[in-house]
Amino acid sequence: MAHTDGIKGRLGNMFLKDRGNVDEQTAALVKNDLESVLGQFFLLRDVSVELAPVPDGTVEISVHAVGRRLRREKS
């Protein structure tokens, strides 16, 4: 989960700088990173991500994903 924590930290800093305004380049980065993380655990058929600024300066992120869970062997 260190990879996920790294993504959260990087994205948090971007949103803080932008004060909740997400430009197209940042939105594309968020969508790609989320799809990448989900792809580690699921065989994805469909992924949609919507970002919406909220008046308090935060960003609401809605994710909808359809796929099958990947099985990981226990070591």
Backbone as ProteinMPNN parsed JSONL, in Angstrom:
{"seq_chain_A": "MAHTDGIKGRLGNMFLKDRGNVDEQTAALVKNDLESVLGQFFLLRDVSVELAPVPDGTVEISVHAVGRRLRREKS", "coords_chain_A": {"N_chain_A": [[0.799, -1.196, 0.0], [2.177, 1.122, 0.055], [2.608, 2.347, -2.368], [0.067, 3.384, -2.967], [-0.192, 5.223, -0.855], [1.825, 6.993, -1.574], [0.773, 8.052, -3.943], [-1.512, 9.329, -2.917], [-0.301, 11.315, -1.322], [1.081, 12.808, -3.264], [-1.042, 13.687, -4.889], [-2.552, 15.112, -3.021], [-0.893, 17.297, -2.489], [-0.974, 18.569, -4.991], [-3.681, 19.349, -5.159], [-3.815, 21.06, -3.011], [-2.166, 23.152, -3.851], [-3.634, 23.999, -6.062], [-5.957, 24.815, -4.912], [-8.36, 23.362, -5.021], [-9.215, 23.631, -7.629], [-9.206, 21.793, -10.451], [-7.217, 21.223, -13.134], [-7.203, 20.106, -16.598], [-4.931, 18.513, -17.124], [-4.086, 17.709, -14.557], [-6.406, 16.319, -13.772], [-6.358, 14.223, -15.637], [-4.033, 12.912, -14.8], [-4.802, 12.079, -12.218], [-6.923, 10.312, -12.878], [-5.51, 8.363, -14.398], [-3.692, 7.391, -12.458], [-5.459, 6.342, -10.519], [-6.732, 4.334, -12.031], [-4.533, 2.722, -12.542], [-3.815, 1.832, -9.946], [-6.179, 0.428, -9.23], [-6.041, -1.516, -11.2], [-4.082, -3.199, -10.238], [-5.355, -4.905, -8.55], [-7.69, -5.769, -9.724], [-9.125, -7.173, -12.701], [-9.892, -5.096, -14.998], [-12.852, -4.006, -16.654], [-14.252, -1.701, -17.137], [-13.81, 1.675, -16.273], [-14.596, 4.664, -14.672], [-13.993, 8.0, -13.807], [-14.816, 10.818, -11.973], [-14.251, 14.192, -11.27], [-14.974, 16.813, -9.083], [-14.971, 20.128, -8.078], [-15.481, 21.352, -4.758], [-17.219, 23.814, -2.857], [-15.775, 24.394, -0.451], [-13.124, 24.227, -1.096], [-12.084, 21.724, -1.446], [-11.875, 18.616, -3.343], [-14.211, 16.566, -4.85], [-14.13, 13.192, -5.537], [-15.348, 10.786, -7.631], [-15.536, 7.397, -8.251], [-16.126, 4.779, -10.474], [-15.954, 1.437, -11.057], [-15.724, -1.551, -12.957], [-15.078, -4.93, -12.861], [-13.11, -7.967, -12.499], [-11.932, -9.584, -9.594], [-8.49, -10.048, -9.014], [-6.709, -12.922, -8.212], [-4.4, -13.446, -5.67], [-1.638, -15.397, -4.864], [-0.905, -16.878, -1.74], [2.051, -16.412, 0.129]], "CA_chain_A": [[0.0, 0.0, 0.0], [3.043, 2.295, 0.029], [2.367, 3.004, -3.664], [-1.171, 4.15, -2.818], [0.098, 6.366, 0.017], [2.609, 7.935, -2.372], [-0.161, 8.729, -4.856], [-2.335, 10.244, -2.117], [0.522, 12.45, -0.939], [1.347, 13.62, -4.452], [-2.292, 14.325, -5.299], [-2.923, 16.079, -1.994], [-0.095, 18.503, -2.701], [-1.468, 19.254, -6.182], [-4.953, 19.985, -4.86], [-3.549, 22.159, -2.1], [-1.653, 24.253, -4.663], [-4.692, 24.468, -6.967], [-7.107, 25.212, -4.09], [-9.575, 22.663, -5.431], [-9.461, 23.745, -9.062], [-8.46, 20.728, -11.102], [-7.091, 21.43, -14.572], [-7.329, 18.869, -17.375], [-3.73, 17.707, -16.976], [-4.149, 17.103, -13.225], [-7.504, 15.35, -13.801], [-5.886, 13.051, -16.384], [-3.081, 12.22, -13.93], [-5.587, 11.418, -11.172], [-7.629, 9.183, -13.493], [-4.539, 7.326, -14.746], [-3.172, 6.783, -11.235], [-6.511, 5.523, -9.918], [-6.901, 3.14, -12.855], [-3.338, 1.904, -12.329], [-3.927, 1.185, -8.632], [-7.258, -0.557, -9.312], [-5.575, -2.581, -12.078], [-3.245, -4.122, -9.473], [-6.206, -5.798, -7.776], [-8.836, -6.198, -10.518], [-9.072, -7.207, -14.153], [-10.907, -4.063, -15.231], [-13.581, -3.893, -17.92], [-14.697, -0.321, -17.303], [-13.479, 2.574, -15.166], [-14.897, 6.074, -14.903], [-13.61, 8.847, -12.676], [-15.314, 12.187, -12.103], [-13.738, 15.099, -10.257], [-15.804, 18.01, -8.983], [-14.572, 21.009, -6.974], [-16.491, 21.633, -3.746], [-17.0, 25.206, -2.421], [-14.818, 24.57, 0.652], [-11.761, 24.124, -1.615], [-11.685, 20.326, -1.651], [-12.321, 18.035, -4.598], [-14.954, 15.312, -4.699], [-13.718, 12.226, -6.561], [-16.258, 9.643, -7.732], [-14.943, 6.337, -9.072], [-16.968, 3.618, -10.756], [-15.125, 0.446, -11.742], [-16.31, -2.874, -13.153], [-14.024, -5.877, -13.193], [-13.002, -9.185, -11.693], [-10.843, -9.565, -8.637], [-7.351, -10.904, -9.308], [-6.336, -13.743, -7.054], [-2.985, -13.452, -5.358], [-1.27, -16.58, -4.098], [-0.283, -16.592, -0.442], [3.447, -16.87, 0.186]], "C_chain_A": [[0.849, 1.271, 0.0], [2.849, 3.074, -1.268], [1.13, 3.895, -3.578], [-0.946, 5.382, -1.944], [0.906, 7.426, -0.724], [1.728, 8.733, -3.312], [-0.997, 9.737, -4.08], [-1.543, 11.489, -1.745], [0.768, 13.388, -2.106], [0.097, 14.369, -4.887], [-2.735, 15.376, -4.295], [-2.175, 17.389, -2.172], [-0.586, 19.271, -3.922], [-2.759, 20.002, -5.871], [-4.758, 21.171, -3.935], [-3.064, 23.383, -2.89], [-2.761, 24.862, -5.519], [-5.916, 24.993, -6.228], [-8.414, 24.627, -4.608], [-9.899, 22.781, -6.894], [-8.59, 22.743, -9.787], [-8.422, 20.996, -12.601], [-7.119, 20.082, -15.29], [-6.126, 17.956, -17.199], [-3.718, 16.987, -15.623], [-5.239, 16.043, -13.174], [-7.072, 14.08, -14.528], [-4.903, 12.241, -15.541], [-3.812, 11.444, -12.839], [-6.268, 10.173, -11.73], [-6.671, 8.047, -13.827], [-3.999, 6.626, -13.513], [-4.211, 5.894, -10.569], [-6.714, 4.23, -10.707], [-5.72, 2.188, -12.675], [-3.415, 1.143, -11.006], [-5.017, 0.112, -8.661], [-6.833, -1.761, -10.157], [-4.655, -3.568, -11.384], [-4.081, -5.182, -8.757], [-7.366, -6.387, -8.573], [-8.492, -6.258, -11.995], [-10.219, -6.314, -14.615], [-11.538, -4.163, -16.614], [-13.957, -2.442, -18.196], [-14.329, 0.479, -16.055], [-13.896, 3.982, -15.565], [-14.587, 6.836, -13.618], [-14.124, 10.253, -12.957], [-14.764, 13.011, -10.943], [-14.582, 16.362, -10.266], [-15.323, 18.863, -7.813], [-15.763, 21.271, -6.051], [-16.186, 23.037, -3.206], [-15.984, 25.392, -1.293], [-13.364, 24.395, 0.222], [-11.259, 22.706, -1.788], [-12.223, 19.847, -2.997], [-13.023, 16.721, -4.297], [-14.572, 14.401, -5.862], [-14.677, 11.041, -6.509], [-15.65, 8.635, -8.705], [-15.953, 5.223, -9.232], [-16.11, 2.658, -11.566], [-15.865, -0.879, -11.817], [-15.181, -3.811, -13.551], [-14.084, -7.096, -12.3], [-11.793, -9.079, -10.792], [-9.733, -10.515, -9.095], [-7.014, -11.675, -8.051], [-4.83, -13.696, -6.882], [-2.692, -14.68, -4.49], [-0.606, -16.154, -2.799], [1.124, -17.162, -0.443], [3.712, -17.616, 1.453]], "O_chain_A": [[0.309, 2.376, -0.049], [2.915, 4.303, -1.279], [1.142, 5.028, -4.059], [-1.449, 6.462, -2.252], [0.694, 8.622, -0.524], [1.906, 9.941, -3.467], [-1.176, 10.871, -4.526], [-2.059, 12.602, -1.844], [0.677, 14.608, -1.966], [0.164, 15.552, -5.218], [-3.242, 16.428, -4.685], [-2.753, 18.466, -2.025], [-0.616, 20.502, -3.9], [-2.921, 21.155, -6.27], [-5.455, 22.178, -4.057], [-3.495, 24.507, -2.631], [-2.828, 26.079, -5.686], [-6.818, 25.556, -6.848], [-9.444, 25.302, -4.633], [-10.794, 22.084, -7.371], [-7.363, 22.837, -9.742], [-9.459, 20.999, -13.264], [-7.065, 19.034, -14.646], [-6.288, 16.738, -17.131], [-3.384, 15.805, -15.546], [-5.031, 14.976, -12.597], [-7.387, 12.976, -14.083], [-4.937, 11.01, -15.568], [-3.483, 10.29, -12.565], [-6.201, 9.102, -11.126], [-6.982, 6.884, -13.569], [-3.858, 5.403, -13.507], [-3.882, 4.804, -10.1], [-6.852, 3.156, -10.121], [-5.904, 0.971, -12.659], [-3.116, -0.05, -10.953], [-4.803, -0.996, -8.17], [-7.218, -2.894, -9.866], [-4.46, -4.675, -11.885], [-3.565, -6.241, -8.398], [-7.962, -7.382, -8.161], [-7.665, -5.486, -12.481], [-11.378, -6.731, -14.62], [-10.85, -4.376, -17.613], [-13.979, -2.006, -19.347], [-14.513, 0.017, -14.929], [-13.586, 4.44, -16.665], [-14.875, 6.383, -12.511], [-13.9, 10.808, -14.032], [-14.805, 12.588, -9.788], [-14.872, 16.916, -11.325], [-15.268, 18.384, -6.68], [-16.901, 21.395, -6.505], [-15.018, 23.413, -3.106], [-15.384, 26.462, -1.191], [-12.464, 24.411, 1.062], [-10.128, 22.498, -2.23], [-12.931, 20.574, -3.695], [-12.495, 15.871, -3.58], [-14.677, 14.788, -7.026], [-14.806, 10.376, -5.481], [-15.297, 8.976, -9.834], [-16.562, 4.774, -8.261], [-15.6, 3.013, -12.629], [-16.544, -1.283, -10.873], [-14.417, -3.518, -14.47], [-14.976, -7.242, -11.465], [-10.755, -8.547, -11.184], [-10.001, -11.642, -9.511], [-7.035, -11.125, -6.95], [-4.078, -13.885, -7.839], [-3.397, -14.96, -3.52], [0.157, -15.189, -2.764], [1.362, -18.258, -0.951], [4.832, -18.076, 1.675]]}, "name": "protein", "num_of_chains": 1, "seq": "MAHTDGIKGRLGNMFLKDRGNVDEQTAALVKNDLESVLGQFFLLRDVSVELAPVPDGTVEISVHAVGRRLRREKS"}
